Each structure stands twice: as structure tokens, then as C-alpha cells.
Coordinates of C-alpha atoms in Angstrom, one line a residue:
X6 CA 152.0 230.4 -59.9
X7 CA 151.9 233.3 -57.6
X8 CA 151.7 232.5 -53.9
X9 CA 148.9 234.2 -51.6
X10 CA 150.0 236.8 -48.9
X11 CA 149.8 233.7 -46.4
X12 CA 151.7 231.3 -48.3
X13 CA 154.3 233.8 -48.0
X14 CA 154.4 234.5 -44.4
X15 CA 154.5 230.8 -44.1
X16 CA 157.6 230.7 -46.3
X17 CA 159.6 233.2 -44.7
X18 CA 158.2 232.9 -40.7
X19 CA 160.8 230.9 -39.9
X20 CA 163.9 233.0 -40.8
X21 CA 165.8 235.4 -38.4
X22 CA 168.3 238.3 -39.2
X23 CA 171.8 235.7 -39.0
X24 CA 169.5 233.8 -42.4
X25 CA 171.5 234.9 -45.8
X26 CA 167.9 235.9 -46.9
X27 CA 166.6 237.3 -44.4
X28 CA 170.2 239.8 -43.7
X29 CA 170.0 240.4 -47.4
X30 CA 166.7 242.1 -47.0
X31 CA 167.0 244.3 -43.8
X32 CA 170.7 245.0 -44.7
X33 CA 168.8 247.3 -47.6
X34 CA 167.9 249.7 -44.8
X35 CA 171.0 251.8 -44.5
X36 CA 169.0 252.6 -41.0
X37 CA 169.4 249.0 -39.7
X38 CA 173.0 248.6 -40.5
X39 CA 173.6 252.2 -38.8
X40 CA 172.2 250.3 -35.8
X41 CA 173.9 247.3 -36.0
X42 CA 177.4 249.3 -36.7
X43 CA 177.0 251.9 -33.9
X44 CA 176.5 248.9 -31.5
X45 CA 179.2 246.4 -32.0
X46 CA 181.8 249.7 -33.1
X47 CA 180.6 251.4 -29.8
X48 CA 179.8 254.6 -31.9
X49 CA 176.7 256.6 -31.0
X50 CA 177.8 259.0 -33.9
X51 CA 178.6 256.9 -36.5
X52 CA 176.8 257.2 -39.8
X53 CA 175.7 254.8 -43.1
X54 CA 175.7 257.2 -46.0
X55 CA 175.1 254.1 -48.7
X56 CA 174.7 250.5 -48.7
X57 CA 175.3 247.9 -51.1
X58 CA 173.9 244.5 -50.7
X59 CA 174.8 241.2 -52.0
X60 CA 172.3 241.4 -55.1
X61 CA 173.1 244.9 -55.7
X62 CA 173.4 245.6 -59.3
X63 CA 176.4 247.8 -57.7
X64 CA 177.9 244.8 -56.9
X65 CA 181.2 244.9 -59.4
X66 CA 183.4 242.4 -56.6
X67 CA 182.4 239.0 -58.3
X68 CA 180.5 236.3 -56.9
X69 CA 183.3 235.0 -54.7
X70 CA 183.3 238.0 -53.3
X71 CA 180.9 238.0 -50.1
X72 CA 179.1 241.4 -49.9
X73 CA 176.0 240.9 -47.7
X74 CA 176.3 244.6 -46.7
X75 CA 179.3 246.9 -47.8
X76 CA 178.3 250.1 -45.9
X77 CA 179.8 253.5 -46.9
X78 CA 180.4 255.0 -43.4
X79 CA 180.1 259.1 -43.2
X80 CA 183.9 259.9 -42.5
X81 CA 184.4 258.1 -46.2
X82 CA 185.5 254.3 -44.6
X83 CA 184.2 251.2 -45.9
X84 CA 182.3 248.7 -43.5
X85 CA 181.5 245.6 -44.9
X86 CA 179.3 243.2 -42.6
X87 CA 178.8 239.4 -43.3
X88 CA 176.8 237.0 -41.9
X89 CA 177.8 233.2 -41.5
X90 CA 176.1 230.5 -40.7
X91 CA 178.3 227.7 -41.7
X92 CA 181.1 226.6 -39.6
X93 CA 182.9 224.8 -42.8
X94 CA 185.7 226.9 -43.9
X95 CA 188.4 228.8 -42.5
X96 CA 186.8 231.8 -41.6
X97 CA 190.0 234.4 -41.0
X98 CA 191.4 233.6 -44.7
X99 CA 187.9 234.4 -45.8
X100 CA 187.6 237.3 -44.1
X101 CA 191.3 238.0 -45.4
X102 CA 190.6 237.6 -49.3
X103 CA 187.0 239.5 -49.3
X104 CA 188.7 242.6 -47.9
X105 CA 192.0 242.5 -50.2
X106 CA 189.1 242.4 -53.1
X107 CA 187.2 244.9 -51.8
X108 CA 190.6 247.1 -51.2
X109 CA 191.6 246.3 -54.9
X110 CA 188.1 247.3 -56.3
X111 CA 187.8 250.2 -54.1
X112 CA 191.4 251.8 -55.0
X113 CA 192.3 254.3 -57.7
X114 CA 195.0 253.4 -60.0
X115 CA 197.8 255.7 -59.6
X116 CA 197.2 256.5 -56.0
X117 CA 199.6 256.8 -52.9
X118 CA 199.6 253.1 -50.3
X119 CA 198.9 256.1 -47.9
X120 CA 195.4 256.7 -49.5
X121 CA 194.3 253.4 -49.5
X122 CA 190.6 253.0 -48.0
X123 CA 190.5 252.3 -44.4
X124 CA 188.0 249.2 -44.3
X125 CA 186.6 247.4 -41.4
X126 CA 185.1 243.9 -41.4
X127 CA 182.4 242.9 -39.4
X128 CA 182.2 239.3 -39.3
X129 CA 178.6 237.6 -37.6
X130 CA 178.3 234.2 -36.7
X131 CA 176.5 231.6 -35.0
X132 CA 179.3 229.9 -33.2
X133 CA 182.1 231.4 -31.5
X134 CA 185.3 229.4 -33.9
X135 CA 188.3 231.6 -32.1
X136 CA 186.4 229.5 -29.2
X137 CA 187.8 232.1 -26.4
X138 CA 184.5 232.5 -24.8
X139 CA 184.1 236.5 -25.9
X140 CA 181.0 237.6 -27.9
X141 CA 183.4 240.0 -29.7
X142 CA 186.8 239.9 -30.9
X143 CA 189.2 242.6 -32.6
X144 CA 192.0 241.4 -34.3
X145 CA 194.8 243.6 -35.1
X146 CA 198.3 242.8 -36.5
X147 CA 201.1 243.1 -33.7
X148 CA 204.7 243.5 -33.4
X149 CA 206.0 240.5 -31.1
X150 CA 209.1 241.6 -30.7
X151 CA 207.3 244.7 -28.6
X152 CA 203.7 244.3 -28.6
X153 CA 203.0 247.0 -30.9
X154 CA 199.2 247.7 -32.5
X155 CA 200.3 248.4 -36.7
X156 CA 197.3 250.1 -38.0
X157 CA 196.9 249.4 -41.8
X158 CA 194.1 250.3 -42.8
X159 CA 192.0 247.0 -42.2
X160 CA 189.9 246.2 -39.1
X161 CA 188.5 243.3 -38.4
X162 CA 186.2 242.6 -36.3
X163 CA 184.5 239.0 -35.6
X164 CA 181.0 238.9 -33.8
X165 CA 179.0 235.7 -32.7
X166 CA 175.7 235.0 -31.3
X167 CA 176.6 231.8 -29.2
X168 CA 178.4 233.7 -26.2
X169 CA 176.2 236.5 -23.7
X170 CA 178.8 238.5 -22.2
X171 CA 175.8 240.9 -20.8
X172 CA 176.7 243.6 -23.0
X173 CA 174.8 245.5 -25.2
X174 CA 176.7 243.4 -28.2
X175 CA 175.5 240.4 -26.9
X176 CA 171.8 241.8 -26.5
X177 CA 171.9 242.7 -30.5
X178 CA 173.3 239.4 -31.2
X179 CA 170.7 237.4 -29.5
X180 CA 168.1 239.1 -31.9
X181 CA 170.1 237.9 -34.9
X182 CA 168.7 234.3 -33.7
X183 CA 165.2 235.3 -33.3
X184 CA 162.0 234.9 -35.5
X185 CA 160.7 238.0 -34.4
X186 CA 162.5 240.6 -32.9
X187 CA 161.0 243.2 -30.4
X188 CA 163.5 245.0 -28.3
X189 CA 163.4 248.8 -28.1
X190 CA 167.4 248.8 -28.1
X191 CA 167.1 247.8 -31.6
X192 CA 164.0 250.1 -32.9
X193 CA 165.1 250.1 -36.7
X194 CA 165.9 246.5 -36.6
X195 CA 162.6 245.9 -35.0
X196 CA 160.4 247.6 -37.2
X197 CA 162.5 246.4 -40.7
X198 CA 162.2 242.4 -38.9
X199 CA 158.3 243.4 -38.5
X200 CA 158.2 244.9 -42.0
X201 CA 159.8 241.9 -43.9
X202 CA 157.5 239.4 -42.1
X203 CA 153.8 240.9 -42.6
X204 CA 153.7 243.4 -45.4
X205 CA 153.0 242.4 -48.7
X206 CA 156.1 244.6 -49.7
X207 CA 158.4 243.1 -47.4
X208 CA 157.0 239.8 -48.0
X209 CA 157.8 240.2 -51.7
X210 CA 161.1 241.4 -51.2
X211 CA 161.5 238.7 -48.5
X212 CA 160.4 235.9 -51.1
X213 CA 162.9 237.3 -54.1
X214 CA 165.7 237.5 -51.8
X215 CA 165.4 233.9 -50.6
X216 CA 164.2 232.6 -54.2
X217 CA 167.2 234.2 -56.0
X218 CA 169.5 232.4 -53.0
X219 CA 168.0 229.0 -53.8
X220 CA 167.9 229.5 -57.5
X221 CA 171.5 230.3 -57.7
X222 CA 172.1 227.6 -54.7
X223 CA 170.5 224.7 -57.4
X224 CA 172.3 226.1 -60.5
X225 CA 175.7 225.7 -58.8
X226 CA 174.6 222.4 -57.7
X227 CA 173.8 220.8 -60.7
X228 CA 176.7 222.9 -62.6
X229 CA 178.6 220.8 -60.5
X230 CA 177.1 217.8 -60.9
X231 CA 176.7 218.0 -64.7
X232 CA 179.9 218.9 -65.2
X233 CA 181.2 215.5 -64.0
X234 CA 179.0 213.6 -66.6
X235 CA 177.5 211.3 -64.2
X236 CA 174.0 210.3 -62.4
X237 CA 176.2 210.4 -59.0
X238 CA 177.6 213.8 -60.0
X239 CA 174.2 215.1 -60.1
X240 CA 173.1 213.9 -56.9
X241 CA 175.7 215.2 -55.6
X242 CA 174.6 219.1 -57.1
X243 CA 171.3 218.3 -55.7
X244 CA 173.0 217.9 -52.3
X245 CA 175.4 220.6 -52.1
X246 CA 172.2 222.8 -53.4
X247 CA 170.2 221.6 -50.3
X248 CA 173.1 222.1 -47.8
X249 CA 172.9 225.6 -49.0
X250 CA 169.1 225.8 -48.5
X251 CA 169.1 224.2 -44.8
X252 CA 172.1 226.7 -43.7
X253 CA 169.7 229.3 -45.0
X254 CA 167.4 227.7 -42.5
X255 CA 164.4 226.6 -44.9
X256 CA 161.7 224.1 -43.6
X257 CA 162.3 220.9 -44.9
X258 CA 159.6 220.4 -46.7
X259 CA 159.9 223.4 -48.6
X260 CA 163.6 222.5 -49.2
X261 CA 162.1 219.0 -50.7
X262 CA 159.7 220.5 -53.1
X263 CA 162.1 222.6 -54.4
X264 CA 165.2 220.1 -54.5
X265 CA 163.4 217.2 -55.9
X266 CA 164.8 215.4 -52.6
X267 CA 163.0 213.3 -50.2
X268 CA 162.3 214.6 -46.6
X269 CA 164.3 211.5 -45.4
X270 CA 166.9 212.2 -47.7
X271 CA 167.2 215.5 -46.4
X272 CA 166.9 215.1 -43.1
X273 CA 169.7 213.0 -43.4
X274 CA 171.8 215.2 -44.7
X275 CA 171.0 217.9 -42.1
X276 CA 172.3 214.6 -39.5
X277 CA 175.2 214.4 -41.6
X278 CA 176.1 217.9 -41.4
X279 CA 175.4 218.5 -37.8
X280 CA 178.2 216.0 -37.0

């Protein structure tokens, strides 16, 4: 059954720019990641000549490959920007094997080392794990012996929203945590965040982003569970498939009519993961 403009709004309201959903939508707008590169590179002339998103039919890396935006940037290097919201894996090693796919998939057979792509990562989170108190962190690989900066290729770059430093960074990552975003910094963001949360278009696109998240979210679930041949093995599916939903920050109750769990039972599994 097709749900009215307002059942829609009241679907998405609650999600902000850091949601999987919600990124996967304004990340589209090769506008808004121009605007979200040119602030945490510190590059007024940067440019975002293509963009492919997560449910890109472009997207030839594989689904364990994280690709919430994989920018084309104008001087031919590769950006690709992820969001995270979970703070439940090891975060550099992740960031390690999405770019050694990416550099595979992105490099010619037969060419020169010297001609492999220069890639930067651009890692957002909610929580600051390297837990040095900085909103922003480049990490680069270093001689010890001398202190020397090796430049490979790779750049990575790990962003968070839970330290204000009082720069401009810090500013764009404090609208990443907002349900409505209004700050003439961030004009593209701004109007895309607008967009996606009161047009019927961007209310569609809005709605199919998050649906096709929490449809692939329950089939993995109950894969899982199914695949163990028992009634506890698909409880379990149903719970790893509403872990997924409440880190994409859905209200409970919707989470409940779409899991088949209780409120109670899912509120204590938000507890659970909290802890």
C-alpha cells in the first residue's frame, strides 16, 4: 500500500545526514559532496566531476565493499566518503580493505605501480575512536627511524562529529547530527537536507533509499538465521536485522512493524547495544 506524502515525512523526519539512508540520498548530489570535500580537504577549488553511491548500478566493488559516495575528483583522484555510525568493528582495517578494493577495481591490468590511482578516504563518524580529542585526523605512513611522510597514493582521512574544535570542520560536522539543517556555510547541503525532507521527490527517493537498506538489512538477518536450521537462529536474524535498523536511526515503532519484534524487545536491544 502506497503511503501518503505525510506518512512519508513522518518516516523520514527523524533522520540526519550521518543516517546510511539519509547520506545515501544527498550523497547523489555531486554538489553536496563538493561541499562537504572542499571543507574537511581545506580546498576552495576542488571539484566532484561524478559520483557513485552505494546503490549505484555502477557499483561493480561487491557488497563488502562500503561505497556510500566514491567521488571522481576533477584532477582524475578518487575520494571515497563513508559514513559510520556503529562503533563495533575496527575501523582503520576497514578503512584499509575498502580502499585496497577500490585500488584493485580502479587499476588497469598491465599498468606501471607508479600509475596507480591516488585515493583518499574520508571516514565520518559519530564518536571520535582514535579518542585524541581532534575533530579531524590525517593519517599518513611514516618512517620511524627519521620521521619521514611516504606518500603512496592513499590518504586517509578520519572525521567525527563528537569533538568542536571551532573550526569550520567541526561546524559541517555538527549538521551531520541534525534533523534539519540550516546554515548558510553549507548552502548545498542545506537546500538537498530541505529537499529530501518535504518534496514528494525527495521523499520518494528518501523512502527507497531507507526501504532498500531495511530490506537488505532483514534478508541478511534471516539468511543468517535460516541457515542455522533453528527457531533461535532466526531470532537471532531478526535481531541482527533490527540492530541495523536502529543504527540507521528508525523510530522504534516503525522498526517493530517492520521486524515483527516487540517494542520491548527492541528497546531492549537498543539498552543492550548502548552498553
Amino acid at each position: 500500500m502506497e503511503r501518503t506524502l505525510e506518512e512519508k515525512k513522518q518516516l523520514v523526519k527523524d533522520l540526519r545526514p550521518i543516517d546510511d539512508a539519509c547520506f545515501e540520498v544527498l550523497a547523489s548530489n555531486k554538489n553536496v559532496d563538493q561541499e562537504i570535500l572542499r571543507t574537511i580537504l581545506e580546498d576552495e577549488n576542488l571539484l566532484v566531476e561524478d559520483v557513485v553511491v552505494q546503490s549505484s548500478e555502477r557499483n561493480l566493488y561487491g557488497r563488502s565493499v562500503r561505497l556510500d559516495a566514491l567521488c571522481t575528483l576533477g584532477d582524475g583522484s578518487k575520494c571515497n566518503i563513508e559514513v559510520q555510525r556503529a562503533d563495533d568493528d575496527d575501523h582503520l582495517r576497514r578503512v584499509r580493505f575498502n580502499a585496497s578494493s577500490i585500488t584493485v577495481k580502479e587499476s588497469e591490468p598491465g599498468k606501471r605501480f607508479e600509475n596507480v590511482l591516488e585515493l583518499y578516504v574520508v571516514y565520518i563518524s559519530e564518536f571520535d575512536f582514535l579518542k585524541e580529542n581532534r575533530t579531524i585526523y590525517h593519517i599518513d605512513k611514516v618512517i620511524q627511524e627519521t620521521g619521514t611522510v611516504i606518500d603512496d597514493g592513499l590518504h586517509e582521512i578520519f572525521v567525527n562529529t563528537a569533538v568542536d574544535d571551532g573550526t569550520d570542520i567541526a561546524e559541517l560536522m555538527s549538521c551531520f547530527i541534525k534533523k534539519e539543517v540550516k546554515n548558510k556555510k553549507f548552502p548545498f547541503l542545506s537546500d538537498e537536507m530541505e529537499k529530501i525532507k518535504t518534496t514528494e521527490g525527495g521523499l520518494n527517493a528518501m523512502c527507497g533509499a531507507w526501504k532498500k537498506d531495511m530490506d537488505k538489512a532483514r534478508e541478511e538477518g534471516l539468511a543468517e538465521g535460516l541457515a542455522t536450521g533453528r527457531e533461535e537462529g532466526l531470532a537471532a536474524g531478526k535481531e541482527e536485522a533490527a540492530k541495523s535498523m536502529l543504527k540507521d536511526g528508525l523510530p522504534i515503532e516503525k522498526i517493530s512493524q517492520y521486524s515483527g519484534l516487540s517494542v520491548a524487545e527492541l528497546e531492549k536491544i537498543s539498552l543492550n547495544n548502548k552498553q
